[in-house]
């Protein structure tokens, strides 16, 4: 079954264009400082945008394998160069499935570990919990499902200055869809601002 994802592609291109403009502005404002963001404790906020991918067996027994634009907004506190706690909201996207449209979102709390690799570069890993709401609508019927599940992820961070960084991440969210638990993978790029 082929799905026309033209509007999804246009939304992703617009979102990535906006993100590219934000990154360019950050680079211009950040100068060439070489201090690592990971080296000092403090509060931070950020936002990522990218691609979410749902693959599961739908409630009607047919496979779902779809992608859509996803995003997240988050804030956290970095306790030391290697550990932070992060609270965030994610929009996982809207997916067309044989049983109807599936729209998922969630709130999460993660423990984030950072390992400096080189000046300005860090690897990061995360594990936490996510409280998701999935809405399935089709054939004149709408079903909402709330679920609490595991969330994991990994990525790289590049520090432009002591106050700004770029993150590239992969995250896996466990989502409940009408008694079926599914994985949504999100691949995203974002900017972190520390204060």
Tab-separated table of N, CA and C in Angstrom, residues 46-184:
chain	number	residue	atom	x	y	z
A	46	UNK	N	15.770	23.419	25.219
A	46	UNK	CA	16.091	23.106	23.841
A	46	UNK	C	14.894	22.622	23.061
A	47	UNK	N	15.105	22.433	21.787
A	47	UNK	CA	14.076	21.923	20.900
A	47	UNK	C	14.703	21.175	19.742
A	48	UNK	N	14.067	20.087	19.345
A	48	UNK	CA	14.530	19.264	18.221
A	48	UNK	C	13.376	19.059	17.244
A	49	UNK	N	13.715	18.830	15.996
A	49	UNK	CA	12.733	18.463	14.984
A	49	UNK	C	13.361	17.398	14.097
A	50	UNK	N	12.523	16.492	13.589
A	50	UNK	CA	13.060	15.434	12.745
A	50	UNK	C	11.984	14.502	12.239
A	51	UNK	N	12.353	13.238	12.108
A	51	UNK	CA	11.479	12.219	11.524
A	51	UNK	C	11.126	11.177	12.580
A	52	UNK	N	9.817	10.882	12.712
A	52	UNK	CA	9.355	9.801	13.580
A	52	UNK	C	8.908	8.637	12.712
A	53	UNK	N	9.121	7.425	13.223
A	53	UNK	CA	8.809	6.220	12.448
A	53	UNK	C	8.081	5.222	13.345
A	54	UNK	N	6.862	4.833	12.946
A	54	UNK	CA	6.053	3.853	13.672
A	54	UNK	C	6.015	2.551	12.894
A	55	UNK	N	6.337	1.464	13.571
A	55	UNK	CA	6.245	0.134	12.958
A	55	UNK	C	5.634	-0.794	13.988
A	56	UNK	N	4.468	-1.384	13.675
A	56	UNK	CA	3.821	-2.296	14.618
A	56	UNK	C	2.763	-3.133	13.920
A	57	UNK	N	2.141	-3.997	14.696
A	57	UNK	CA	0.943	-4.708	14.250
A	57	UNK	C	-0.245	-3.914	14.766
A	58	UNK	N	-1.110	-3.483	13.875
A	58	UNK	CA	-2.241	-2.656	14.297
A	58	UNK	C	-3.272	-3.507	15.019
A	59	UNK	N	-4.215	-2.857	15.716
A	59	UNK	CA	-5.254	-3.605	16.434
A	59	UNK	C	-6.076	-4.525	15.525
A	60	UNK	N	-6.120	-4.236	14.235
A	60	UNK	CA	-6.901	-5.075	13.323
A	60	UNK	C	-6.056	-6.188	12.703
A	61	UNK	N	-4.795	-6.299	13.154
A	61	UNK	CA	-3.963	-7.413	12.702
A	61	UNK	C	-3.182	-7.165	11.433
A	62	UNK	N	-3.157	-5.922	10.924
A	62	UNK	CA	-2.379	-5.618	9.733
A	62	UNK	C	-1.188	-4.751	10.113
A	63	UNK	N	-0.120	-4.869	9.352
A	63	UNK	CA	1.094	-4.138	9.690
A	63	UNK	C	0.959	-2.644	9.425
A	64	UNK	N	1.601	-1.864	10.293
A	64	UNK	CA	1.714	-0.422	10.118
A	64	UNK	C	3.196	-0.098	10.046
A	65	UNK	N	3.600	0.626	9.022
A	65	UNK	CA	4.993	1.020	8.862
A	65	UNK	C	4.980	2.398	8.207
A	66	UNK	N	4.980	3.443	9.015
A	66	UNK	CA	4.795	4.805	8.510
A	66	UNK	C	5.760	5.776	9.177
A	67	UNK	N	6.024	6.909	8.499
A	67	UNK	CA	6.867	7.980	9.028
A	67	UNK	C	6.133	9.305	8.963
A	68	UNK	N	6.508	10.225	9.867
A	68	UNK	CA	5.950	11.568	9.872
A	68	UNK	C	6.935	12.496	10.583
A	69	UNK	N	6.678	13.798	10.501
A	69	UNK	CA	7.502	14.777	11.186
A	69	UNK	C	7.257	14.677	12.693
A	70	UNK	N	8.323	14.677	13.456
A	70	UNK	CA	8.241	14.661	14.913
A	70	UNK	C	9.057	15.801	15.491
A	71	UNK	N	8.789	16.135	16.746
A	71	UNK	CA	9.508	17.221	17.402
A	71	UNK	C	9.491	17.011	18.911
A	72	UNK	N	10.326	17.781	19.607
A	72	UNK	CA	10.286	17.775	21.065
A	72	UNK	C	10.819	19.099	21.600
A	73	UNK	N	10.285	19.486	22.762
A	73	UNK	CA	10.754	20.650	23.515
A	73	UNK	C	11.102	20.149	24.904
A	74	UNK	N	12.174	20.663	25.476
A	74	UNK	CA	12.625	20.114	26.746
A	74	UNK	C	13.378	21.150	27.569
A	75	UNK	N	13.484	20.860	28.844
A	75	UNK	CA	14.281	21.633	29.773
A	75	UNK	C	14.921	20.678	30.748
A	76	UNK	N	16.052	21.079	31.297
A	76	UNK	CA	16.719	20.179	32.213
A	76	UNK	C	17.691	20.891	33.109
A	77	UNK	N	18.297	20.110	33.969
A	77	UNK	CA	19.359	20.611	34.830
A	77	UNK	C	20.536	19.648	34.740
A	78	UNK	N	21.714	20.206	34.423
A	78	UNK	CA	22.935	19.414	34.347
A	78	UNK	C	23.654	19.541	35.685
A	79	UNK	N	23.776	18.427	36.404
A	79	UNK	CA	24.351	18.422	37.736
A	79	UNK	C	25.878	18.464	37.722
A	80	UNK	N	26.482	17.840	36.725
A	80	UNK	CA	27.939	17.820	36.583
A	80	UNK	C	28.243	17.558	35.108
A	81	UNK	N	29.511	17.473	34.718
A	81	UNK	CA	29.818	17.288	33.289
A	81	UNK	C	29.259	16.013	32.666
A	82	UNK	N	28.827	15.046	33.495
A	82	UNK	CA	28.417	13.764	32.947
A	82	UNK	C	26.968	13.369	33.203
A	83	UNK	N	26.181	14.191	33.912
A	83	UNK	CA	24.823	13.767	34.259
A	83	UNK	C	23.849	14.933	34.283
A	84	UNK	N	22.657	14.700	33.685
A	84	UNK	CA	21.578	15.691	33.701
A	84	UNK	C	20.238	14.969	33.820
A	85	UNK	N	19.240	15.678	34.324
A	85	UNK	CA	17.852	15.228	34.291
A	85	UNK	C	17.102	16.138	33.345
A	86	UNK	N	16.239	15.552	32.509
A	86	UNK	CA	15.555	16.319	31.472
A	86	UNK	C	14.068	15.978	31.450
A	87	UNK	N	13.227	17.004	31.385
A	87	UNK	CA	11.777	16.871	31.290
A	87	UNK	C	11.354	17.467	29.953
A	88	UNK	N	10.496	16.754	29.206
A	88	UNK	CA	10.140	17.276	27.897
A	88	UNK	C	8.781	16.832	27.398
A	89	UNK	N	8.375	17.466	26.298
A	89	UNK	CA	7.129	17.149	25.591
A	89	UNK	C	7.515	16.778	24.168
A	90	UNK	N	6.921	15.706	23.648
A	90	UNK	CA	7.212	15.297	22.280
A	90	UNK	C	5.933	15.101	21.482
A	91	UNK	N	5.959	15.546	20.253
A	91	UNK	CA	4.921	15.237	19.272
A	91	UNK	C	5.496	14.192	18.343
A	92	UNK	N	4.963	12.994	18.404
A	92	UNK	CA	5.548	11.880	17.650
A	92	UNK	C	5.034	11.770	16.224
A	93	UNK	N	3.996	12.532	15.881
A	93	UNK	CA	3.518	12.529	14.509
A	93	UNK	C	2.151	11.909	14.344
A	94	UNK	N	1.676	11.953	13.103
A	94	UNK	CA	0.388	11.374	12.726
A	94	UNK	C	0.659	10.361	11.629
A	95	UNK	N	0.179	9.146	11.834
A	95	UNK	CA	0.480	8.052	10.926
A	95	UNK	C	-0.804	7.472	10.364
A	96	UNK	N	-0.799	7.170	9.075
A	96	UNK	CA	-1.943	6.502	8.457
A	96	UNK	C	-1.750	4.999	8.584
A	97	UNK	N	-2.767	4.338	9.139
A	97	UNK	CA	-2.722	2.885	9.324
A	97	UNK	C	-4.008	2.281	8.788
A	98	UNK	N	-4.010	0.980	8.506
A	98	UNK	CA	-5.236	0.335	8.013
A	98	UNK	C	-6.419	0.487	8.969
A	99	UNK	N	-6.139	0.608	10.274
A	99	UNK	CA	-7.222	0.739	11.249
A	99	UNK	C	-7.651	2.184	11.448
A	100	UNK	N	-6.970	3.152	10.814
A	100	UNK	CA	-7.298	4.569	10.949
A	100	UNK	C	-6.049	5.384	11.214
A	101	UNK	N	-6.225	6.698	11.330
A	101	UNK	CA	-5.102	7.582	11.613
A	101	UNK	C	-4.675	7.439	13.070
A	102	UNK	N	-3.376	7.409	13.299
A	102	UNK	CA	-2.812	7.301	14.646
A	102	UNK	C	-1.990	8.558	14.900
A	103	UNK	N	-2.334	9.284	15.964
A	103	UNK	CA	-1.589	10.478	16.353
A	103	UNK	C	-1.077	10.253	17.768
A	104	UNK	N	0.222	10.480	18.006
A	104	UNK	CA	0.813	10.190	19.314
A	104	UNK	C	1.632	11.370	19.815
A	105	UNK	N	1.584	11.558	21.125
A	105	UNK	CA	2.369	12.598	21.793
A	105	UNK	C	2.665	12.132	23.205
A	106	UNK	N	3.562	12.818	23.899
A	106	UNK	CA	3.879	12.368	25.246
A	106	UNK	C	4.719	13.334	26.046
A	107	UNK	N	4.733	13.117	27.356
A	107	UNK	CA	5.598	13.811	28.301
A	107	UNK	C	6.629	12.807	28.801
A	108	UNK	N	7.868	13.242	28.961
A	108	UNK	CA	8.902	12.304	29.387
A	108	UNK	C	9.808	12.911	30.452
A	109	UNK	N	10.445	12.027	31.210
A	109	UNK	CA	11.490	12.384	32.168
A	109	UNK	C	12.645	11.422	31.936
A	110	UNK	N	13.833	11.993	31.627
A	110	UNK	CA	15.003	11.177	31.286
A	110	UNK	C	16.188	11.503	32.178
A	111	UNK	N	16.979	10.479	32.466
A	111	UNK	CA	18.327	10.649	32.986
A	111	UNK	C	19.241	10.662	31.767
A	112	UNK	N	20.078	11.701	31.652
A	112	UNK	CA	20.937	11.876	30.480
A	112	UNK	C	22.393	11.800	30.919
A	113	UNK	N	23.141	10.903	30.304
A	113	UNK	CA	24.570	10.791	30.560
A	113	UNK	C	25.356	11.365	29.404
A	114	UNK	N	26.406	12.129	29.706
A	114	UNK	CA	27.255	12.746	28.684
A	114	UNK	C	28.701	12.314	28.883
A	115	UNK	N	29.371	12.003	27.776
A	115	UNK	CA	30.773	11.609	27.818
A	115	UNK	C	31.526	12.489	26.821
A	116	UNK	N	32.430	13.378	27.307
A	116	UNK	CA	33.215	14.195	26.382
A	116	UNK	C	34.086	13.311	25.487
A	117	UNK	N	34.074	13.596	24.187
A	117	UNK	CA	34.874	12.846	23.215
A	117	UNK	C	36.099	13.625	22.772
A	118	UNK	N	35.940	14.929	22.607
A	118	UNK	CA	36.992	15.824	22.140
A	118	UNK	C	36.522	17.229	22.495
A	119	UNK	N	37.412	18.236	22.389
A	119	UNK	CA	36.925	19.594	22.639
A	119	UNK	C	35.683	19.873	21.784
A	120	UNK	N	34.638	20.290	22.426
A	120	UNK	CA	33.357	20.654	21.821
A	120	UNK	C	32.452	19.474	21.488
A	121	UNK	N	32.918	18.228	21.506
A	121	UNK	CA	32.090	17.076	21.142
A	121	UNK	C	31.814	16.204	22.361
A	122	UNK	N	30.558	15.743	22.487
A	122	UNK	CA	30.177	14.807	23.547
A	122	UNK	C	29.225	13.768	22.965
A	123	UNK	N	29.324	12.557	23.501
A	123	UNK	CA	28.314	11.531	23.210
A	123	UNK	C	27.301	11.591	24.340
A	124	UNK	N	26.035	11.316	24.032
A	124	UNK	CA	25.030	11.298	25.090
A	124	UNK	C	24.148	10.070	24.953
A	125	UNK	N	23.708	9.595	26.098
A	125	UNK	CA	22.781	8.474	26.161
A	125	UNK	C	21.691	8.830	27.155
A	126	UNK	N	20.506	8.271	26.956
A	126	UNK	CA	19.396	8.610	27.847
A	126	UNK	C	18.514	7.401	28.087
A	127	UNK	N	17.917	7.395	29.277
A	127	UNK	CA	16.919	6.393	29.617
A	127	UNK	C	15.908	7.078	30.526
A	128	UNK	N	14.635	6.739	30.332
A	128	UNK	CA	13.615	7.369	31.139
A	128	UNK	C	12.254	6.748	30.929
A	129	UNK	N	11.250	7.487	31.376
A	129	UNK	CA	9.864	7.055	31.222
A	129	UNK	C	9.111	8.094	30.402
A	130	UNK	N	8.129	7.616	29.647
A	130	UNK	CA	7.297	8.498	28.844
A	130	UNK	C	5.831	8.145	29.080
A	131	UNK	N	5.028	9.178	29.287
A	131	UNK	CA	3.580	9.011	29.417
A	131	UNK	C	2.971	9.474	28.097
A	132	UNK	N	2.467	8.543	27.317
A	132	UNK	CA	1.987	8.875	25.974
A	132	UNK	C	0.469	8.874	25.892
A	133	UNK	N	-0.021	9.652	24.935
A	133	UNK	CA	-1.426	9.611	24.553
A	133	UNK	C	-1.459	9.324	23.055
A	134	UNK	N	-2.103	8.242	22.688
A	134	UNK	CA	-2.266	7.894	21.272
A	134	UNK	C	-3.747	7.994	20.940
A	135	UNK	N	-4.050	8.641	19.830
A	135	UNK	CA	-5.434	8.789	19.385
A	135	UNK	C	-5.579	8.100	18.040
A	136	UNK	N	-6.466	7.125	17.989
A	136	UNK	CA	-6.735	6.390	16.751
A	136	UNK	C	-8.117	6.801	16.271
A	137	UNK	N	-8.195	7.306	15.034
A	137	UNK	CA	-9.491	7.718	14.502
A	137	UNK	C	-9.668	7.181	13.097
A	138	UNK	N	-10.861	6.648	12.846
A	138	UNK	CA	-11.205	6.101	11.543
A	138	UNK	C	-12.559	5.442	11.590
A	139	UNK	N	-13.245	5.401	10.468
A	139	UNK	CA	-14.576	4.808	10.351
A	139	UNK	C	-15.559	5.420	11.336
A	140	UNK	N	-15.428	6.743	11.566
A	140	UNK	CA	-16.345	7.441	12.454
A	140	UNK	C	-16.129	7.161	13.931
A	141	UNK	N	-15.021	6.537	14.269
A	141	UNK	CA	-14.733	6.129	15.639
A	141	UNK	C	-13.400	6.734	16.069
A	142	UNK	N	-13.343	7.240	17.316
A	142	UNK	CA	-12.103	7.762	17.861
A	142	UNK	C	-11.818	7.089	19.190
A	143	UNK	N	-10.595	6.568	19.336
A	143	UNK	CA	-10.180	5.892	20.563
A	143	UNK	C	-8.910	6.561	21.059
A	144	UNK	N	-8.891	6.931	22.355
A	144	UNK	CA	-7.684	7.483	22.977
A	144	UNK	C	-7.128	6.445	23.927
A	145	UNK	N	-5.806	6.357	23.935
A	145	UNK	CA	-5.146	5.395	24.806
A	145	UNK	C	-3.972	6.077	25.495
A	146	UNK	N	-3.947	6.026	26.835
A	146	UNK	CA	-2.820	6.543	27.616
A	146	UNK	C	-1.979	5.369	28.066
A	147	UNK	N	-0.656	5.569	28.061
A	147	UNK	CA	0.238	4.489	28.446
A	147	UNK	C	1.522	5.089	29.007
A	148	UNK	N	2.115	4.412	29.951
A	148	UNK	CA	3.431	4.790	30.467
A	148	UNK	C	4.408	3.702	30.056
A	149	UNK	N	5.496	4.119	29.435
A	149	UNK	CA	6.444	3.137	28.930
A	149	UNK	C	7.874	3.615	29.028
A	150	UNK	N	8.771	2.788	28.579
A	150	UNK	CA	10.199	3.044	28.597
A	150	UNK	C	10.595	3.922	27.420
A	151	UNK	N	11.609	4.742	27.637
A	151	UNK	CA	12.166	5.599	26.591
A	151	UNK	C	13.683	5.509	26.675
A	152	UNK	N	14.341	5.311	25.545
A	152	UNK	CA	15.804	5.268	25.490
A	152	UNK	C	16.278	6.107	24.318
A	153	UNK	N	17.560	6.451	24.314
A	153	UNK	CA	18.082	7.223	23.198
A	153	UNK	C	19.586	7.382	23.276
A	154	UNK	N	20.155	7.878	22.179
A	154	UNK	CA	21.590	8.138	22.093
A	154	UNK	C	21.810	9.246	21.075
A	155	UNK	N	22.950	9.909	21.178
A	155	UNK	CA	23.217	10.971	20.228
A	155	UNK	C	24.579	11.596	20.402
A	156	UNK	N	24.798	12.677	19.650
A	156	UNK	CA	26.024	13.463	19.712
A	156	UNK	C	25.658	14.917	19.959
A	157	UNK	N	26.541	15.616	20.662
A	157	UNK	CA	26.342	17.033	20.938
A	157	UNK	C	27.599	17.788	20.548
A	158	UNK	N	27.425	18.921	19.850
A	158	UNK	CA	28.540	19.796	19.475
A	158	UNK	C	28.313	21.149	20.130
A	159	UNK	N	29.275	21.613	20.940
A	159	UNK	CA	29.154	22.868	21.667
A	159	UNK	C	29.732	24.017	20.852
A	160	UNK	N	28.854	24.964	20.486
A	160	UNK	CA	29.310	26.149	19.769
A	160	UNK	C	29.972	27.127	20.719
A	161	UNK	N	29.448	27.201	21.940
A	161	UNK	CA	29.920	28.130	22.955
A	161	UNK	C	29.530	27.560	24.314
A	162	UNK	N	29.891	28.231	25.415
A	162	UNK	CA	29.456	27.732	26.719
A	162	UNK	C	27.938	27.731	26.888
A	163	UNK	N	27.211	28.450	26.035
A	163	UNK	CA	25.762	28.579	26.201
A	163	UNK	C	24.919	27.943	25.109
A	164	UNK	N	25.503	27.478	24.024
A	164	UNK	CA	24.719	26.912	22.927
A	164	UNK	C	25.366	25.643	22.375
A	165	UNK	N	24.512	24.699	21.992
A	165	UNK	CA	25.008	23.432	21.441
A	165	UNK	C	24.018	22.906	20.415
A	166	UNK	N	24.510	22.063	19.544
A	166	UNK	CA	23.704	21.363	18.547
A	166	UNK	C	23.652	19.894	18.951
A	167	UNK	N	22.446	19.292	18.915
A	167	UNK	CA	22.288	17.874	19.237
A	167	UNK	C	21.679	17.128	18.059
A	168	UNK	N	22.239	15.966	17.757
A	168	UNK	CA	21.649	15.010	16.835
A	168	UNK	C	21.323	13.763	17.640
A	169	UNK	N	20.056	13.278	17.580
A	169	UNK	CA	19.649	12.194	18.460
A	169	UNK	C	18.768	11.157	17.774
A	170	UNK	N	18.840	9.942	18.299
A	170	UNK	CA	17.881	8.879	18.035
A	170	UNK	C	17.227	8.550	19.370
A	171	UNK	N	15.879	8.433	19.371
A	171	UNK	CA	15.155	8.060	20.578
A	171	UNK	C	14.076	7.046	20.233
A	172	UNK	N	13.835	6.126	21.157
A	172	UNK	CA	12.767	5.138	20.987
A	172	UNK	C	11.760	5.318	22.113
A	173	UNK	N	10.501	5.541	21.707
A	173	UNK	CA	9.391	5.717	22.636
A	173	UNK	C	8.511	4.475	22.589
A	174	UNK	N	8.099	3.993	23.753
A	174	UNK	CA	7.172	2.855	23.833
A	174	UNK	C	5.784	3.438	24.006
A	175	UNK	N	4.886	3.165	23.039
A	175	UNK	CA	3.565	3.781	22.980
A	175	UNK	C	2.487	2.701	22.998
A	176	UNK	N	1.437	2.922	23.770
A	176	UNK	CA	0.293	2.013	23.782
A	176	UNK	C	-0.725	2.432	22.740
A	177	UNK	N	-1.122	1.504	21.864
A	177	UNK	CA	-2.104	1.776	20.815
A	177	UNK	C	-3.227	0.748	20.912
A	178	UNK	N	-4.264	1.092	21.661
A	178	UNK	CA	-5.437	0.225	21.772
A	178	UNK	C	-5.036	-1.205	22.136
A	179	UNK	N	-4.383	-1.356	23.275
A	179	UNK	CA	-3.930	-2.626	23.853
A	179	UNK	C	-2.726	-3.236	23.130
A	180	UNK	N	-2.191	-2.578	22.120
A	180	UNK	CA	-0.968	-3.036	21.453
A	180	UNK	C	0.131	-2.036	21.792
A	181	UNK	N	1.265	-2.525	22.302
A	181	UNK	CA	2.386	-1.635	22.604
A	181	UNK	C	3.322	-1.603	21.406
A	182	UNK	N	3.639	-0.389	20.962
A	182	UNK	CA	4.425	-0.204	19.747
A	182	UNK	C	5.618	0.689	20.020
A	183	UNK	N	6.614	0.598	19.156
A	183	UNK	CA	7.778	1.475	19.234
A	183	UNK	C	7.661	2.578	18.201
A	184	UNK	N	7.963	3.804	18.626
A	184	UNK	CA	8.106	4.918	17.697
A	184	UNK	C	9.543	5.393	17.823
